[in-house]
C-alpha cells in the first residue's frame, strides 16, 4: 500500500474526495479541514493499493492539485488493517507489477543529474576497473561494476523515450556522455601515474588476460547480456526492487570497457581502444533498447487494465 497526503486549496476538497472515493483500491480516507496553511485549504489523506495509484495520480494532476496544492506519496512498510487488505484485493493486478510513472520519472531525473558525486563514483569505478584489467583480476572488475552509477542516466533515457520527455532525455544523455568522458580522461592520467610508479606497464596490458580479455573483444553475447540487463534493470526500478540493480550493475561491462580503453589510450594501443569502445557502445545501446522495450511493454499491459484499475461509479473508499 501507498499513503497519499494531499494539500488541497479551499473549494477543491469535494472534487478530490470524489476522485479518491471512485478509485478502486483506496482505503482510510481522512479529511482535516483547514489544516493546510500554504496553500490555505484542507489536508486529505488516504491509502491506496500500488496498482491503483497511477490512475489516481493522473486524475489528481488533471484536477491541477499538483500546481495549486501538493501531492505526496509515501510507501507503507507495514499496514495492519483488514480494510487495507480488502482494498488491495479489490484493485486489479498485482502491486509488484504496477508502474508508478510519476515516481519513475522523478527517480530517473535525480539519478541522471551530472553532479560531482556522480562524476566521482564513475571515475573511481573506472579507476578500480583499470586496476582489474591490468592485473587480470575478475574480483576488481566485479567491484568496479557495482560501484558504477551509469545505470541512472541509461534508465533516464529509456523513461524519456517512453514518456516523451525531451528534457529528461537530454539531461540523461549529457550525464552519460560527460560522465564517461571525464572518467576515461581521469583514468588515462591515473594509468600513466601508475606506470610512473612501476605498478602498470605496457607489457601487462599486452599480455594474455584470460579473465578480462572479453572486455575489448565484443561479440554477440555482449549484446545479449546487455539486453537482459536492460530488462532486469527497468523491472527492478518499476517494481521498487532496487536491490536487483546490484545484479544488473555487475552483469554488463560498461565501466570495465571504458577503463580498458582509457589504459590502452595511455599506451597508444589503439586496437584495444577501438575494441573496448565498441564493447562500451554495444552495451549502452543494448541496455537502452531493451530497457525502452520493457517500459513500452509494461505501459501497454497496464493500458489494457486501465478500465478496471480506474475509478468505477458507485465504488467508495473504505474509511
GROMACS .gro file of C-alpha atoms in nm:
model
  319
    1UNK     CA    1   0.000   0.000   0.000
    2UNK     CA    2   0.096   0.362  -0.056
    3UNK     CA    3  -0.002   0.663   0.153
    4UNK     CA    4  -0.116   0.981  -0.019
    5UNK     CA    5  -0.104   1.317   0.157
    6UNK     CA    6  -0.276   1.597  -0.030
    7UNK     CA    7  -0.281   1.969   0.046
    8UNK     CA    8  -0.597   2.089  -0.124
    9UNK     CA    9  -0.685   2.459  -0.177
   10UNK     CA   10  -1.016   2.595  -0.047
   11UNK     CA   11  -1.312   2.490  -0.257
   12UNK     CA   12  -1.140   2.192  -0.421
   13UNK     CA   13  -1.175   1.932  -0.146
   14UNK     CA   14  -1.504   1.783  -0.266
   15UNK     CA   15  -1.355   1.715  -0.612
   16UNK     CA   16  -1.053   1.545  -0.461
   17UNK     CA   17  -1.260   1.337  -0.218
   18UNK     CA   18  -1.486   1.222  -0.501
   19UNK     CA   19  -1.183   1.119  -0.708
   20UNK     CA   20  -1.048   0.915  -0.419
   21UNK     CA   21  -1.386   0.757  -0.344
   22UNK     CA   22  -1.428   0.650  -0.707
   23UNK     CA   23  -1.089   0.479  -0.713
   24UNK     CA   24  -1.090   0.104  -0.669
   25UNK     CA   25  -0.826   0.004  -0.414
   26UNK     CA   26  -0.838   0.305  -0.179
   27UNK     CA   27  -0.884   0.295   0.197
   28UNK     CA   28  -0.860   0.505   0.513
   29UNK     CA   29  -0.980   0.832   0.359
   30UNK     CA   30  -0.943   1.120   0.605
   31UNK     CA   31  -1.007   1.492   0.568
   32UNK     CA   32  -0.873   1.753   0.812
   33UNK     CA   33  -1.050   2.083   0.732
   34UNK     CA   34  -0.838   2.396   0.746
   35UNK     CA   35  -0.518   2.208   0.832
   36UNK     CA   36  -0.322   2.349   0.538
   37UNK     CA   37  -0.176   2.698   0.567
   38UNK     CA   38   0.018   2.707   0.240
   39UNK     CA   39  -0.190   2.679   0.036
   40UNK     CA   40  -0.486   2.765   0.254
   41UNK     CA   41  -0.718   2.470   0.250
   42UNK     CA   42  -0.764   2.117   0.374
   43UNK     CA   43  -0.545   1.814   0.434
   44UNK     CA   44  -0.669   1.498   0.262
   45UNK     CA   45  -0.508   1.163   0.333
   46UNK     CA   46  -0.575   0.811   0.211
   47UNK     CA   47  -0.410   0.477   0.149
   48UNK     CA   48  -0.415   0.327  -0.200
   49UNK     CA   49  -0.304  -0.001  -0.350
   50UNK     CA   50   0.009   0.040  -0.559
   51UNK     CA   51  -0.163  -0.097  -0.868
   52UNK     CA   52  -0.434   0.171  -0.842
   53UNK     CA   53  -0.211   0.465  -0.755
   54UNK     CA   54  -0.102   0.565  -1.104
   55UNK     CA   55  -0.458   0.619  -1.221
   56UNK     CA   56  -0.546   0.822  -0.912
   57UNK     CA   57  -0.238   1.039  -0.951
   58UNK     CA   58  -0.330   1.105  -1.313
   59UNK     CA   59  -0.676   1.229  -1.211
   60UNK     CA   60  -0.540   1.442  -0.928
   61UNK     CA   61  -0.296   1.605  -1.169
   62UNK     CA   62  -0.578   1.658  -1.417
   63UNK     CA   63  -0.754   1.850  -1.140
   64UNK     CA   64  -0.443   2.065  -1.104
   65UNK     CA   65  -0.374   1.968  -0.743
   66UNK     CA   66  -0.002   1.938  -0.816
   67UNK     CA   67   0.001   2.303  -0.928
   68UNK     CA   68  -0.237   2.464  -0.679
   69UNK     CA   69  -0.165   2.236  -0.386
   70UNK     CA   70   0.059   1.939  -0.313
   71UNK     CA   71   0.065   1.564  -0.375
   72UNK     CA   72   0.297   1.348  -0.164
   73UNK     CA   73   0.329   0.970  -0.192
   74UNK     CA   74   0.493   0.752   0.071
   75UNK     CA   75   0.547   0.378   0.086
   76UNK     CA   76   0.379   0.198   0.375
   77UNK     CA   77   0.622  -0.060   0.511
   78UNK     CA   78   0.368  -0.218   0.745
   79UNK     CA   79  -0.011  -0.190   0.746
   80UNK     CA   80  -0.218  -0.396   0.989
   81UNK     CA   81  -0.565  -0.335   0.857
   82UNK     CA   82  -0.836  -0.563   0.726
   83UNK     CA   83  -0.974  -0.269   0.528
   84UNK     CA   84  -0.640  -0.217   0.356
   85UNK     CA   85  -0.615  -0.589   0.276
   86UNK     CA   86  -0.961  -0.581   0.118
   87UNK     CA   87  -0.873  -0.270  -0.083
   88UNK     CA   88  -0.563  -0.443  -0.224
   89UNK     CA   89  -0.770  -0.745  -0.319
   90UNK     CA   90  -1.023  -0.525  -0.500
   91UNK     CA   91  -0.759  -0.346  -0.705
   92UNK     CA   92  -0.698  -0.538  -1.031
   93UNK     CA   93  -0.348  -0.672  -1.093
   94UNK     CA   94  -0.052  -0.720  -0.864
   95UNK     CA   95   0.124  -0.439  -0.682
   96UNK     CA   96   0.467  -0.575  -0.775
   97UNK     CA   97   0.378  -0.540  -1.144
   98UNK     CA   98   0.242  -0.186  -1.119
   99UNK     CA   99   0.436   0.105  -1.266
  100UNK     CA  100   0.421   0.448  -1.100
  101UNK     CA  101   0.525   0.662  -1.394
  102UNK     CA  102   0.546   0.981  -1.188
  103UNK     CA  103   0.780   0.810  -0.942
  104UNK     CA  104   0.987   0.659  -1.222
  105UNK     CA  105   1.037   0.997  -1.388
  106UNK     CA  106   1.136   1.156  -1.056
  107UNK     CA  107   1.383   0.880  -0.968
  108UNK     CA  108   1.549   0.877  -1.311
  109UNK     CA  109   1.561   1.258  -1.315
  110UNK     CA  110   1.750   1.254  -0.985
  111UNK     CA  111   1.979   0.967  -1.084
  112UNK     CA  112   2.072   1.133  -1.414
  113UNK     CA  113   2.199   1.454  -1.259
  114UNK     CA  114   2.551   1.548  -1.370
  115UNK     CA  115   2.674   1.609  -1.017
  116UNK     CA  116   3.021   1.595  -0.866
  117UNK     CA  117   2.917   1.286  -0.672
  118UNK     CA  118   2.807   1.110  -0.991
  119UNK     CA  119   3.134   1.200  -1.165
  120UNK     CA  120   3.337   1.091  -0.862
  121UNK     CA  121   3.169   0.749  -0.842
  122UNK     CA  122   3.203   0.688  -1.215
  123UNK     CA  123   3.568   0.796  -1.218
  124UNK     CA  124   3.651   0.584  -0.912
  125UNK     CA  125   3.473   0.284  -1.062
  126UNK     CA  126   3.667   0.325  -1.386
  127UNK     CA  127   3.999   0.351  -1.199
  128UNK     CA  128   3.919   0.037  -1.000
  129UNK     CA  129   3.834  -0.138  -1.325
  130UNK     CA  130   4.165  -0.017  -1.472
  131UNK     CA  131   4.348  -0.198  -1.194
  132UNK     CA  132   4.135  -0.503  -1.264
  133UNK     CA  133   4.204  -0.515  -1.638
  134UNK     CA  134   4.579  -0.461  -1.599
  135UNK     CA  135   4.607  -0.723  -1.324
  136UNK     CA  136   4.355  -0.952  -1.498
  137UNK     CA  137   4.165  -0.962  -1.168
  138UNK     CA  138   3.797  -1.054  -1.203
  139UNK     CA  139   3.720  -0.954  -0.842
  140UNK     CA  140   3.826  -0.595  -0.907
  141UNK     CA  141   3.620  -0.591  -1.226
  142UNK     CA  142   3.307  -0.702  -1.039
  143UNK     CA  143   3.373  -0.443  -0.769
  144UNK     CA  144   3.407  -0.168  -1.027
  145UNK     CA  145   3.080  -0.270  -1.192
  146UNK     CA  146   2.898  -0.250  -0.860
  147UNK     CA  147   3.035   0.100  -0.788
  148UNK     CA  148   2.948   0.249  -1.128
  149UNK     CA  149   2.637   0.476  -1.129
  150UNK     CA  150   2.584   0.478  -1.505
  151UNK     CA  151   2.253   0.289  -1.499
  152UNK     CA  152   2.078   0.604  -1.371
  153UNK     CA  153   2.124   0.802  -1.695
  154UNK     CA  154   2.055   0.490  -1.901
  155UNK     CA  155   1.722   0.443  -1.721
  156UNK     CA  156   1.655   0.814  -1.768
  157UNK     CA  157   1.695   0.782  -2.145
  158UNK     CA  158   1.460   0.481  -2.155
  159UNK     CA  159   1.199   0.662  -1.946
  160UNK     CA  160   1.230   0.978  -2.154
  161UNK     CA  161   1.177   0.788  -2.479
  162UNK     CA  162   0.864   0.617  -2.349
  163UNK     CA  163   0.719   0.921  -2.171
  164UNK     CA  164   0.825   1.163  -2.446
  165UNK     CA  165   1.020   1.380  -2.205
  166UNK     CA  166   1.291   1.557  -2.413
  167UNK     CA  167   1.433   1.746  -2.115
  168UNK     CA  168   1.495   1.423  -1.926
  169UNK     CA  169   1.643   1.267  -2.240
  170UNK     CA  170   1.895   1.548  -2.290
  171UNK     CA  171   1.978   1.559  -1.919
  172UNK     CA  172   2.046   1.184  -1.913
  173UNK     CA  173   2.241   1.186  -2.240
  174UNK     CA  174   2.463   1.469  -2.122
  175UNK     CA  175   2.526   1.293  -1.790
  176UNK     CA  176   2.615   0.972  -1.972
  177UNK     CA  177   2.849   1.125  -2.230
  178UNK     CA  178   3.014   1.378  -1.999
  179UNK     CA  179   3.043   1.123  -1.722
  180UNK     CA  180   3.228   0.867  -1.930
  181UNK     CA  181   3.442   1.135  -2.095
  182UNK     CA  182   3.558   1.269  -1.758
  183UNK     CA  183   3.601   0.921  -1.608
  184UNK     CA  184   3.804   0.792  -1.903
  185UNK     CA  185   4.019   1.106  -1.912
  186UNK     CA  186   4.100   1.081  -1.542
  187UNK     CA  187   4.164   0.709  -1.574
  188UNK     CA  188   4.411   0.767  -1.857
  189UNK     CA  189   4.602   1.009  -1.633
  190UNK     CA  190   4.572   0.761  -1.345
  191UNK     CA  191   4.718   0.479  -1.556
  192UNK     CA  192   5.015   0.696  -1.659
  193UNK     CA  193   5.079   0.785  -1.295
  194UNK     CA  194   5.063   0.415  -1.203
  195UNK     CA  195   5.306   0.345  -1.486
  196UNK     CA  196   5.541   0.606  -1.342
  197UNK     CA  197   5.540   0.422  -1.011
  198UNK     CA  198   5.607   0.092  -1.189
  199UNK     CA  199   5.264  -0.054  -1.099
  200UNK     CA  200   5.129  -0.056  -1.457
  201UNK     CA  201   5.322  -0.141  -1.772
  202UNK     CA  202   5.261  -0.182  -2.143
  203UNK     CA  203   5.367  -0.546  -2.110
  204UNK     CA  204   5.093  -0.614  -1.856
  205UNK     CA  205   4.831  -0.465  -2.088
  206UNK     CA  206   4.956  -0.660  -2.390
  207UNK     CA  207   4.986  -0.991  -2.201
  208UNK     CA  208   4.730  -1.271  -2.228
  209UNK     CA  209   4.448  -1.188  -1.989
  210UNK     CA  210   4.208  -1.484  -1.989
  211UNK     CA  211   3.984  -1.337  -1.719
  212UNK     CA  212   3.934  -0.994  -1.877
  213UNK     CA  213   4.020  -1.021  -2.248
  214UNK     CA  214   3.647  -1.031  -2.329
  215UNK     CA  215   3.630  -0.662  -2.233
  216UNK     CA  216   3.793  -0.549  -2.555
  217UNK     CA  217   3.660  -0.832  -2.774
  218UNK     CA  218   3.286  -0.759  -2.819
  219UNK     CA  219   3.066  -1.029  -2.966
  220UNK     CA  220   2.701  -1.126  -2.990
  221UNK     CA  221   2.698  -1.244  -2.628
  222UNK     CA  222   2.784  -0.889  -2.520
  223UNK     CA  223   2.464  -0.763  -2.682
  224UNK     CA  224   2.257  -1.048  -2.536
  225UNK     CA  225   2.381  -0.983  -2.182
  226UNK     CA  226   2.331  -0.609  -2.219
  227UNK     CA  227   1.973  -0.662  -2.337
  228UNK     CA  228   1.894  -0.897  -2.049
  229UNK     CA  229   2.049  -0.648  -1.806
  230UNK     CA  230   1.839  -0.368  -1.951
  231UNK     CA  231   1.519  -0.566  -1.896
  232UNK     CA  232   1.619  -0.662  -1.542
  233UNK     CA  233   1.725  -0.310  -1.457
  234UNK     CA  234   1.400  -0.148  -1.567
  235UNK     CA  235   1.193  -0.414  -1.392
  236UNK     CA  236   1.387  -0.353  -1.072
  237UNK     CA  237   1.311   0.020  -1.092
  238UNK     CA  238   0.944  -0.008  -1.180
  239UNK     CA  239   0.874  -0.277  -0.920
  240UNK     CA  240   1.064  -0.090  -0.645
  241UNK     CA  241   1.302  -0.385  -0.607
  242UNK     CA  242   1.614  -0.169  -0.610
  243UNK     CA  243   1.830  -0.444  -0.466
  244UNK     CA  244   1.823  -0.617  -0.804
  245UNK     CA  245   2.011  -0.321  -0.952
  246UNK     CA  246   2.333  -0.451  -0.798
  247UNK     CA  247   2.295  -0.767  -1.003
  248UNK     CA  248   2.232  -0.559  -1.313
  249UNK     CA  249   2.540  -0.347  -1.246
  250UNK     CA  250   2.775  -0.645  -1.232
  251UNK     CA  251   2.632  -0.811  -1.540
  252UNK     CA  252   2.747  -0.560  -1.803
  253UNK     CA  253   3.092  -0.436  -1.896
  254UNK     CA  254   3.033  -0.066  -1.946
  255UNK     CA  255   3.275   0.059  -1.680
  256UNK     CA  256   3.544  -0.209  -1.743
  257UNK     CA  257   3.530  -0.140  -2.117
  258UNK     CA  258   3.575   0.232  -2.055
  259UNK     CA  259   3.865   0.156  -1.821
  260UNK     CA  260   4.041  -0.071  -2.068
  261UNK     CA  261   4.000   0.190  -2.342
  262UNK     CA  262   4.147   0.458  -2.114
  263UNK     CA  263   4.450   0.250  -2.017
  264UNK     CA  264   4.510   0.141  -2.377
  265UNK     CA  265   4.486   0.504  -2.489
  266UNK     CA  266   4.762   0.596  -2.246
  267UNK     CA  267   4.989   0.336  -2.403
  268UNK     CA  268   4.884   0.408  -2.760
  269UNK     CA  269   4.735   0.061  -2.811
  270UNK     CA  270   4.456   0.165  -3.046
  271UNK     CA  271   4.349  -0.192  -3.122
  272UNK     CA  272   4.231  -0.230  -2.765
  273UNK     CA  273   4.099   0.127  -2.762
  274UNK     CA  274   3.865   0.056  -3.052
  275UNK     CA  275   3.770  -0.289  -2.926
  276UNK     CA  276   3.688  -0.159  -2.577
  277UNK     CA  277   3.500   0.139  -2.719
  278UNK     CA  278   3.295  -0.098  -2.932
  279UNK     CA  279   3.218  -0.309  -2.625
  280UNK     CA  280   3.112   0.004  -2.436
  281UNK     CA  281   2.883   0.133  -2.711
  282UNK     CA  282   2.735  -0.212  -2.771
  283UNK     CA  283   2.645  -0.248  -2.403
  284UNK     CA  284   2.499   0.101  -2.379
  285UNK     CA  285   2.288   0.051  -2.693
  286UNK     CA  286   2.167  -0.291  -2.577
  287UNK     CA  287   2.062  -0.164  -2.234
  288UNK     CA  288   1.877   0.138  -2.378
  289UNK     CA  289   1.696  -0.065  -2.644
  290UNK     CA  290   1.593  -0.344  -2.406
  291UNK     CA  291   1.500  -0.105  -2.126
  292UNK     CA  292   1.282   0.104  -2.358
  293UNK     CA  293   1.104  -0.204  -2.495
  294UNK     CA  294   1.044  -0.323  -2.139
  295UNK     CA  295   0.878   0.004  -2.041
  296UNK     CA  296   0.670   0.009  -2.360
  297UNK     CA  297   0.551  -0.345  -2.287
  298UNK     CA  298   0.461  -0.255  -1.929
  299UNK     CA  299   0.277   0.055  -2.044
  300UNK     CA  300   0.077  -0.142  -2.299
  301UNK     CA  301  -0.015  -0.412  -2.048
  302UNK     CA  302  -0.136  -0.161  -1.791
  303UNK     CA  303  -0.326   0.035  -2.056
  304UNK     CA  304  -0.541  -0.275  -2.117
  305UNK     CA  305  -0.628  -0.280  -1.746
  306UNK     CA  306  -0.695   0.093  -1.722
  307UNK     CA  307  -1.071   0.047  -1.727
  308UNK     CA  308  -1.059  -0.189  -1.429
  309UNK     CA  309  -0.799   0.000  -1.229
  310UNK     CA  310  -0.958   0.342  -1.272
  311UNK     CA  311  -1.249   0.477  -1.082
  312UNK     CA  312  -1.581   0.300  -1.125
  313UNK     CA  313  -1.909   0.463  -1.047
  314UNK     CA  314  -2.061   0.370  -0.714
  315UNK     CA  315  -1.738   0.239  -0.563
  316UNK     CA  316  -1.633   0.420  -0.248
  317UNK     CA  317  -1.317   0.444  -0.049
  318UNK     CA  318  -1.312   0.248   0.272
  319UNK     CA  319  -1.283   0.451   0.588
   0.00000   0.00000   0.00000
